[in-house]
Amino acid sequence: MIADVPRRAPGSALEAQVRVISALFMRELLTRFGTSRLGYVWLIGEPMMLAVMISTVHWLSGSHLPNDLPTFLFYGMGYVPFMMFRSITSRGASAVTSNMSLLFHRSISLLDLMIARNLMEMMVCAAIVLLFILGGMLTVGEVPSDPALLILGLLLSALLGHGLAMVLGSVQVFLEFTERLVHPFTYILMPISATFYMVEYMPPEAREMLLWNPLVHVHEMNRWAMFGDRVVPHFDLGYVMIWVIGLNLVGMAGLRGARPRLSMSD
Amino acid sequence: MIELDNVWKRFEGRQGHRYVLRGVHARIRRGDHVGILGRNGAGKSTLLRIFAGVEAPTRGRIRREMSISWPIGGSYGIQSSLTGIANARFIARLYGMPLKRTEEFVADFSELGPYFHEPVKTYSSGMMSRLLMALSFAVDFDCYLVDEALSTGDARFANKCREVLEVRRANAAMLLVSHNAGHVKKYCKTAAILRNGTLEFYEDVDEAIAAYQGL
């Protein structure tokens, strides 16, 4: 029996990369959801509570959104993509420091850790978005006006979050205190990211300022994809792409520079 | 073959930096069973991590022409919140081994019984090293880097490990670091002493042990 050792099948570099990421992905799935079922409930619970709360305030104050936009769906669909960006950023940024024991395996790179973790976060949040959309279709008969654009929008928030996570994660290796700044930073971003309003509702000077933020473009695009011509969106896809490419390149370079500085000594 | 050429390692501490390795030269060939003796804090684990390629040397070159295990010891490379079997699956996926066969091998070799399905954080240190040795033996590495993991097992388990290494002697090399001369004598054919940041090789294990104990 002892002599009968399993043998490895040889494979290409790409296969090896996919293998490492899928192993990490499966592990991430187990550590995140394996122990408690409450995790799932809270994921859908948080955006639901928020959307219900804001809709209630709206209903009590007797105000309506323009063009009869469904309040609950408007806020829910505004918050979930932001939530995805935020959780990818904050969970991804800690991927390096909280997975040090995995770095004992030489084949695992920092980029692999990031991709596995963020891929899962993206899939989880995409499932929540799907639930919101299904809910909207069943209750108020709201069908997304451009589903393909909505998928692109979600992908872009995920990629922005992924890039920023890599940048923040590698900065933490050089300057440890920046770990504390990730959370406040994502909170500050919320009001200036057009999460709960449209740029169109703002005065012109404020619009200009807001449109520097790439997330604003993504959220505007998402709402247009969802509600069609009942909203007037302000977005520039090219501008978002520049941010996505920039953050991802800087992030990958940062991780590459950070790896030799990490020490596993206890 | 693995070759270390003038490897230096510096650590930044609160009171300035400190060199743990000061020009280490080494060559490990297929089938070599080398023990590295050193006192606590001599830099044994650091050296092993550099061999494994998971930590970069400050200066010097490393050539690797074998597949090398991760450093086997402590709780390195395993997830303590997950069960033994979940860790076996993770290792199988990571190193591209067949899932079912790996699970069976690890269950059989580690002899953890029902604990195989319990989280690793509930394991005793003996159980932990049995799992670690089983996980690493489940993968057909050319070189195994063992960091004291063999020192906590009982005699029966030690014999089993020796048997595996014996079977794979033609291909598999082993590098064992320990502060305990007895373990090096039991598992190794040659030995070296790590002291003052340099590595001194001896042809004969007994000679190395005599020199180490005379320190």
Coordinates of C-alpha atoms in Angstrom, one line a residue:
Chain A
M1 CA 0.0 0.0 0.0
I2 CA 2.7 2.4 1.0
A3 CA 4.6 2.0 -2.2
D4 CA 1.4 2.6 -4.1
V5 CA 1.6 6.4 -4.2
P6 CA -0.7 8.5 -6.3
R7 CA 1.1 10.0 -9.3
R8 CA 0.6 13.4 -10.8
A9 CA -0.4 13.9 -14.4
P10 CA 1.8 16.4 -16.2
G11 CA 0.1 19.6 -17.5
S12 CA 0.7 23.0 -19.0
A13 CA 1.4 26.2 -17.2
L14 CA -2.1 27.5 -17.9
E15 CA -3.6 24.3 -16.6
A16 CA -1.5 24.7 -13.4
Q17 CA -2.8 28.2 -13.0
V18 CA -6.4 27.2 -13.3
R19 CA -5.8 24.3 -11.0
V20 CA -4.3 26.5 -8.2
I21 CA -7.1 29.1 -8.5
S22 CA -9.9 26.4 -8.5
A23 CA -8.3 24.8 -5.4
L24 CA -8.3 28.1 -3.7
F25 CA -11.8 28.9 -4.8
M26 CA -13.1 25.6 -3.4
R27 CA -11.3 26.3 -0.1
E28 CA -12.7 29.8 0.0
L29 CA -16.2 28.4 -0.5
L30 CA -15.7 26.0 2.5
T31 CA -14.2 28.6 4.9
R32 CA -16.8 31.2 4.0
F33 CA -20.0 29.2 4.1
G34 CA -19.0 25.7 5.3
T35 CA -19.5 26.5 9.0
S36 CA -22.6 28.6 9.3
R37 CA -25.7 28.9 7.1
L38 CA -26.4 32.3 8.6
G39 CA -23.8 33.8 6.2
Y40 CA -26.2 33.3 3.2
V41 CA -29.1 34.9 5.0
W42 CA -27.1 38.0 6.0
L43 CA -25.8 38.5 2.5
I44 CA -29.3 39.0 1.1
G45 CA -30.6 40.5 4.4
E46 CA -28.4 43.5 4.4
P47 CA -29.4 45.1 1.0
M48 CA -33.0 44.0 1.7
M49 CA -33.1 45.9 5.0
L50 CA -31.5 49.0 3.5
A51 CA -33.9 49.1 0.5
V52 CA -36.9 48.5 2.8
M53 CA -35.8 51.3 5.2
I54 CA -35.2 53.9 2.5
S55 CA -38.4 53.0 0.7
T56 CA -40.3 53.3 4.0
V57 CA -38.9 56.8 4.6
H58 CA -39.9 57.7 1.1
W59 CA -43.4 56.4 1.5
L60 CA -43.9 58.2 4.8
S61 CA -42.6 61.5 3.4
G62 CA -45.1 61.1 0.6
S63 CA -42.5 61.8 -2.1
H64 CA -42.1 59.8 -5.3
L65 CA -39.3 59.1 -7.6
P66 CA -39.6 60.7 -11.1
N67 CA -41.3 58.7 -13.8
D68 CA -42.9 56.2 -11.3
L69 CA -39.6 54.4 -10.7
P70 CA -40.2 51.5 -8.2
T71 CA -38.6 52.8 -5.0
F72 CA -37.6 49.5 -3.5
L73 CA -36.0 48.2 -6.7
F74 CA -34.3 51.6 -7.4
Y75 CA -32.5 51.6 -4.0
G76 CA -31.9 47.9 -3.9
M77 CA -30.4 47.9 -7.4
G78 CA -28.3 50.9 -6.5
Y79 CA -26.9 49.4 -3.4
V80 CA -26.1 45.8 -4.4
P81 CA -23.5 46.7 -7.1
F82 CA -21.9 49.1 -4.6
M83 CA -22.0 46.4 -1.9
M84 CA -20.2 44.1 -4.4
F85 CA -17.5 46.7 -5.0
R86 CA -17.2 47.4 -1.3
S87 CA -16.9 43.8 -0.2
I88 CA -14.5 42.8 -3.0
T89 CA -12.4 45.8 -2.0
S90 CA -12.3 45.2 1.7
R91 CA -12.2 41.3 1.6
G92 CA -9.7 41.4 -1.2
A93 CA -7.5 43.9 0.5
S94 CA -7.1 41.5 3.5
A95 CA -6.5 38.5 1.2
V96 CA -2.7 38.8 1.6
T97 CA -2.4 39.2 5.4
S98 CA -5.1 36.6 6.2
N99 CA -3.8 33.9 4.0
M100 CA -0.1 33.8 5.0
S101 CA -0.2 30.1 5.8
L102 CA -1.2 29.3 2.2
L103 CA 1.9 31.0 0.9
F104 CA 3.9 28.0 2.2
H105 CA 2.9 26.4 -1.1
R106 CA 5.2 27.8 -3.7
S107 CA 2.7 27.5 -6.5
I108 CA 0.3 29.9 -4.9
S109 CA 0.9 33.5 -5.9
L110 CA -0.6 36.6 -4.3
L111 CA -2.6 37.2 -7.6
D112 CA -4.0 33.6 -7.2
L113 CA -5.2 34.4 -3.7
M114 CA -6.8 37.7 -4.9
I115 CA -8.5 36.1 -7.9
A116 CA -10.0 33.2 -6.0
R117 CA -11.3 35.4 -3.2
N118 CA -12.7 38.1 -5.4
L119 CA -14.2 35.7 -8.0
M120 CA -16.2 34.1 -5.2
E121 CA -17.3 37.5 -3.8
M122 CA -18.4 38.5 -7.3
M123 CA -20.5 35.4 -7.8
V124 CA -22.1 35.7 -4.5
C125 CA -23.1 39.3 -5.1
A126 CA -24.2 38.5 -8.7
A127 CA -26.6 35.9 -7.2
I128 CA -28.1 38.6 -5.0
V129 CA -28.6 41.0 -7.9
L130 CA -30.3 38.2 -9.7
L131 CA -32.7 37.7 -6.7
F132 CA -33.5 41.4 -6.7
I133 CA -34.2 41.3 -10.4
L134 CA -36.4 38.2 -10.1
G135 CA -38.2 39.8 -7.2
G136 CA -38.8 43.0 -9.3
M137 CA -40.1 41.0 -12.2
L138 CA -42.5 39.0 -10.0
T139 CA -43.8 41.8 -7.8
V140 CA -43.9 45.0 -10.0
G141 CA -43.4 43.4 -13.4
E142 CA -40.1 45.3 -13.9
V143 CA -38.0 43.7 -16.6
P144 CA -34.4 44.9 -17.1
S145 CA -34.4 47.0 -20.3
D146 CA -30.9 46.0 -21.3
P147 CA -29.7 42.8 -19.5
A148 CA -26.4 42.6 -21.3
L149 CA -25.5 46.1 -20.3
L150 CA -26.4 45.3 -16.7
I151 CA -24.1 42.3 -16.7
L152 CA -21.3 44.4 -18.1
G153 CA -22.0 47.0 -15.4
L154 CA -21.7 44.4 -12.7
L155 CA -18.5 43.0 -14.2
L156 CA -17.1 46.5 -14.3
S157 CA -17.8 47.2 -10.6
A158 CA -16.2 43.8 -9.8
L159 CA -13.1 44.7 -11.8
L160 CA -12.8 48.1 -10.2
G161 CA -13.1 46.5 -6.8
H162 CA -10.6 43.8 -7.8
G163 CA -8.0 46.3 -9.0
L164 CA -8.4 48.5 -5.9
A165 CA -8.2 45.4 -3.7
M166 CA -4.9 44.5 -5.3
V167 CA -3.5 48.1 -4.9
L168 CA -4.6 48.3 -1.2
G169 CA -3.5 44.7 -0.4
S170 CA 0.0 45.4 -1.7
V171 CA 0.2 48.8 -0.1
Q172 CA -0.5 47.1 3.3
V173 CA 2.6 45.0 2.9
F174 CA 4.7 48.2 2.7
L175 CA 2.7 50.3 5.1
E176 CA 0.9 48.2 7.7
F177 CA -1.3 51.0 9.1
T178 CA -3.2 51.4 5.8
E179 CA -5.2 48.3 6.7
R180 CA -7.2 50.5 9.0
L181 CA -8.0 53.0 6.3
V182 CA -9.8 50.5 4.0
H183 CA -13.1 50.5 5.8
P184 CA -13.5 54.3 6.3
F185 CA -12.5 54.8 2.7
T186 CA -15.3 52.5 1.4
Y187 CA -17.8 54.3 3.7
I188 CA -16.7 57.7 2.4
L189 CA -17.2 56.4 -1.1
M190 CA -20.8 55.5 -0.6
P191 CA -22.4 59.0 -0.7
I192 CA -20.3 60.2 -3.6
S193 CA -20.9 57.2 -5.8
A194 CA -24.5 57.9 -7.0
T195 CA -25.6 54.8 -5.1
F196 CA -29.0 56.2 -4.0
Y197 CA -29.6 59.0 -6.5
M198 CA -29.0 59.9 -10.1
V199 CA -26.5 62.4 -11.3
E200 CA -29.3 64.1 -13.2
Y201 CA -31.0 65.1 -9.8
M202 CA -27.9 67.0 -8.8
P203 CA -27.0 70.7 -9.6
P204 CA -24.6 71.0 -12.6
E205 CA -21.5 71.9 -10.4
A206 CA -22.0 68.7 -8.3
R207 CA -22.5 66.6 -11.4
E208 CA -19.0 67.6 -12.7
M209 CA -17.4 66.6 -9.4
L210 CA -19.3 63.3 -9.1
L211 CA -18.3 62.2 -12.6
W212 CA -14.7 62.0 -11.6
N213 CA -15.6 58.9 -9.7
P214 CA -15.7 55.9 -12.0
L215 CA -18.2 54.1 -9.8
V216 CA -20.7 56.9 -10.6
H217 CA -20.5 56.0 -14.2
V218 CA -21.1 52.3 -13.5
H219 CA -24.1 53.0 -11.3
E220 CA -25.6 55.3 -13.8
M221 CA -25.1 52.7 -16.5
N222 CA -26.7 50.0 -14.4
R223 CA -29.8 52.1 -13.7
W224 CA -30.2 52.9 -17.4
A225 CA -29.7 49.2 -18.2
M226 CA -32.4 48.4 -15.6
F227 CA -35.0 51.1 -16.1
G228 CA -34.3 52.3 -19.7
D229 CA -35.5 55.7 -20.8
R230 CA -37.3 56.5 -17.6
V231 CA -33.9 57.7 -16.3
V232 CA -31.4 60.1 -17.8
P233 CA -28.0 58.6 -17.3
H234 CA -24.6 60.3 -17.3
F235 CA -21.8 57.8 -18.1
D236 CA -18.7 57.3 -20.2
L237 CA -17.7 53.6 -20.7
G238 CA -14.2 54.6 -21.9
Y239 CA -13.5 56.5 -18.7
V240 CA -14.4 53.5 -16.6
M241 CA -12.3 51.2 -18.7
I242 CA -9.3 53.4 -18.2
W243 CA -9.8 53.2 -14.4
V244 CA -10.2 49.4 -14.6
I245 CA -7.1 48.9 -16.7
G246 CA -5.1 51.4 -14.6
L247 CA -6.0 49.9 -11.2
N248 CA -5.5 46.4 -12.3
L249 CA -2.1 47.0 -13.8
V250 CA -0.9 49.0 -10.8
G251 CA -2.4 46.3 -8.5
M252 CA -0.6 43.4 -10.2
A253 CA 2.7 45.3 -10.2
G254 CA 2.1 46.0 -6.5
L255 CA 1.5 42.4 -5.7
R256 CA 4.6 41.4 -7.6
G257 CA 6.7 43.9 -5.7
A258 CA 5.1 42.9 -2.3
R259 CA 5.7 39.1 -2.5
P260 CA 9.5 39.2 -1.8
R261 CA 9.0 41.4 1.1
L262 CA 6.7 39.0 2.9
S263 CA 8.3 36.8 5.5
M264 CA 6.6 33.8 6.9
S265 CA 8.7 33.7 10.1
D266 CA 6.6 33.7 13.2
Chain B
M1 CA 19.1 18.9 -7.9
I2 CA 18.8 22.0 -5.7
E3 CA 21.7 24.3 -5.4
L4 CA 22.1 27.3 -3.1
D5 CA 24.9 29.6 -4.1
N6 CA 26.1 32.2 -1.5
V7 CA 22.7 32.8 0.1
W8 CA 22.3 35.6 2.6
K9 CA 19.2 36.4 4.5
R10 CA 18.6 39.6 6.5
F11 CA 15.7 40.3 8.9
E12 CA 14.6 43.8 9.9
G13 CA 14.2 43.9 13.7
R14 CA 13.3 46.7 16.1
Q15 CA 17.0 47.3 16.9
G16 CA 18.3 47.4 13.3
H17 CA 18.8 44.4 11.0
R18 CA 20.3 41.1 11.7
Y19 CA 21.8 38.5 9.3
V20 CA 20.5 35.0 9.9
L21 CA 22.2 33.4 6.9
R22 CA 25.7 34.6 5.9
G23 CA 26.7 32.9 2.7
V24 CA 25.1 29.4 2.6
H25 CA 26.3 27.0 -0.1
A26 CA 24.5 23.7 -0.6
R27 CA 23.7 21.0 -3.2
I28 CA 21.0 18.4 -2.8
R29 CA 20.8 15.6 -5.3
R30 CA 18.1 13.0 -6.0
G31 CA 18.1 10.3 -3.3
D32 CA 20.1 12.4 -0.8
H33 CA 18.8 12.2 2.8
V34 CA 20.4 15.2 4.5
G35 CA 20.0 16.2 8.1
I36 CA 20.6 19.8 9.1
L37 CA 21.5 20.3 12.8
G38 CA 21.3 23.6 14.5
R39 CA 20.4 25.1 17.8
N40 CA 17.2 27.0 18.4
G41 CA 17.3 30.3 16.5
A42 CA 20.2 29.2 14.2
G43 CA 18.0 29.9 11.2
K44 CA 17.0 26.3 10.3
S45 CA 13.4 27.1 9.4
T46 CA 14.4 30.2 7.5
L47 CA 16.8 28.1 5.5
L48 CA 14.1 25.5 4.8
R49 CA 11.7 28.3 3.6
I50 CA 14.4 29.5 1.2
F51 CA 15.0 26.0 -0.1
A52 CA 11.2 25.7 -0.6
G53 CA 11.2 29.0 -2.6
V54 CA 8.5 30.6 -0.4
E55 CA 10.8 33.2 1.0
A56 CA 13.2 35.3 -1.0
P57 CA 16.9 35.5 0.0
T58 CA 18.4 38.9 0.5
R59 CA 21.3 37.9 -1.6
G60 CA 22.4 34.8 -3.5
R61 CA 21.1 32.4 -6.1
I62 CA 19.0 29.3 -5.9
R63 CA 18.6 26.7 -8.7
R64 CA 15.8 24.2 -8.5
E65 CA 15.7 21.2 -10.8
M66 CA 13.4 19.0 -8.7
S67 CA 9.8 19.4 -7.5
I68 CA 10.1 20.4 -3.9
S69 CA 7.6 20.0 -1.1
W70 CA 6.5 22.9 1.1
P71 CA 8.2 23.0 4.5
I72 CA 6.5 20.3 6.5
G73 CA 6.2 21.2 10.2
G74 CA 4.1 23.3 12.6
S75 CA 0.9 23.9 10.8
Y76 CA 2.5 25.2 7.6
G77 CA 0.3 25.2 4.5
I78 CA -2.8 23.8 6.1
Q79 CA -6.0 25.4 7.1
S80 CA -6.7 24.8 10.7
S81 CA -10.4 25.7 10.6
L82 CA -11.0 22.9 8.0
T83 CA -11.2 19.2 8.6
G84 CA -8.4 16.8 7.8
I85 CA -10.2 15.5 4.7
A86 CA -10.9 19.0 3.4
N87 CA -7.2 19.7 3.7
A88 CA -6.4 16.5 1.8
R89 CA -8.8 17.6 -1.0
F90 CA -7.2 21.0 -1.1
I91 CA -3.7 19.6 -1.4
A92 CA -4.9 17.1 -4.1
R93 CA -6.5 19.9 -6.1
L94 CA -3.5 22.3 -5.6
Y95 CA -0.9 19.8 -6.7
G96 CA -3.1 18.1 -9.4
M97 CA -3.4 14.7 -7.7
P98 CA -6.4 12.4 -8.1
L99 CA -8.9 13.4 -5.4
K100 CA -10.3 10.0 -4.3
R101 CA -6.9 8.3 -4.3
T102 CA -5.3 11.1 -2.3
E103 CA -8.1 11.1 0.3
E104 CA -7.7 7.3 0.7
F105 CA -3.9 7.6 1.0
V106 CA -4.0 10.4 3.6
A107 CA -6.7 8.6 5.6
D108 CA -4.8 5.4 5.6
F109 CA -1.3 6.8 6.2
S110 CA -2.2 9.4 8.9
E111 CA -4.3 6.9 10.9
L112 CA -6.5 9.7 12.2
G113 CA -9.6 7.6 12.4
P114 CA -12.7 9.7 13.1
Y115 CA -10.5 12.8 13.6
F116 CA -10.0 12.9 9.9
H117 CA -13.5 14.4 9.7
E118 CA -12.8 17.0 12.5
P119 CA -11.3 20.4 12.2
V120 CA -7.5 20.4 12.3
K121 CA -7.5 22.9 15.1
T122 CA -8.7 20.1 17.5
Y123 CA -5.7 17.9 16.7
S124 CA -2.9 17.1 19.1
S125 CA 0.6 17.9 17.9
G126 CA 1.3 14.3 17.1
M127 CA -1.9 14.1 15.0
M128 CA -1.0 17.3 13.3
S129 CA 2.4 15.9 12.1
R130 CA 0.9 12.7 11.0
L131 CA -1.6 14.6 8.8
L132 CA 1.3 16.8 7.5
M133 CA 3.5 13.8 6.6
A134 CA 0.6 12.0 5.0
L135 CA -0.4 15.1 3.0
S136 CA 3.1 15.6 1.7
F137 CA 3.8 11.9 1.0
A138 CA 0.5 11.9 -1.0
V139 CA 2.2 14.1 -3.5
D140 CA 5.1 12.7 -5.5
F141 CA 7.7 15.3 -4.8
D142 CA 11.3 14.8 -5.7
C143 CA 12.4 16.4 -2.5
Y144 CA 10.7 16.6 0.9
L145 CA 11.6 19.4 3.3
V146 CA 10.9 18.3 6.9
D147 CA 10.9 20.8 9.7
E148 CA 10.7 18.8 12.9
A149 CA 7.4 17.2 11.8
L150 CA 8.9 13.7 12.3
S151 CA 9.9 14.4 15.8
T152 CA 6.4 14.2 17.4
G153 CA 5.3 10.9 16.0
D154 CA 5.6 7.6 17.9
A155 CA 8.0 4.8 16.9
R156 CA 5.4 3.0 14.7
F157 CA 4.7 6.1 12.7
A158 CA 8.4 6.8 12.4
N159 CA 8.9 3.4 10.9
K160 CA 6.2 4.0 8.4
C161 CA 7.7 7.3 7.3
R162 CA 11.1 5.6 6.9
E163 CA 9.4 2.9 4.8
V164 CA 8.0 5.4 2.4
L165 CA 11.3 7.2 2.1
E166 CA 13.0 3.9 1.6
V167 CA 10.6 2.9 -1.2
R168 CA 11.2 6.2 -3.0
R169 CA 14.9 6.4 -2.2
A170 CA 15.8 6.2 -5.9
N171 CA 13.9 9.4 -6.7
A172 CA 13.0 11.2 -3.5
A173 CA 15.5 13.4 -1.6
M174 CA 14.8 14.5 2.0
L175 CA 16.1 17.5 3.9
L176 CA 15.4 17.2 7.6
V177 CA 16.1 20.1 10.0
S178 CA 16.3 19.4 13.6
H179 CA 18.0 20.4 16.9
N180 CA 17.8 16.7 17.9
A181 CA 20.8 14.6 16.8
G182 CA 18.8 11.3 17.4
H183 CA 16.3 12.1 14.6
V184 CA 19.0 13.0 12.1
K185 CA 20.8 9.7 12.9
K186 CA 17.5 7.8 12.4
Y187 CA 16.6 9.3 9.0
C188 CA 19.6 10.7 7.3
K189 CA 22.7 9.4 5.5
T190 CA 24.7 12.7 5.6
A191 CA 24.4 15.7 7.8
A192 CA 25.4 19.4 8.0
I193 CA 25.5 21.9 10.9
L194 CA 24.0 25.3 10.6
R195 CA 25.9 27.7 12.8
N196 CA 26.8 31.4 12.7
G197 CA 24.8 31.7 9.5
T198 CA 26.8 29.2 7.5
L199 CA 26.3 25.5 6.6
E200 CA 29.0 23.0 7.2
F201 CA 28.6 19.6 5.5
Y202 CA 29.9 16.3 6.9
E203 CA 30.2 13.1 4.9
D204 CA 29.4 11.0 7.9
V205 CA 26.4 11.5 10.2
D206 CA 28.2 10.4 13.3
E207 CA 31.0 12.8 12.6
A208 CA 28.5 15.6 12.3
I209 CA 26.7 14.7 15.5
A210 CA 30.0 14.5 17.4
A211 CA 30.8 18.0 16.1
Y212 CA 27.4 19.3 16.9
Q213 CA 27.4 18.0 20.4
G214 CA 30.8 19.4 21.0
L215 CA 29.5 22.9 20.3

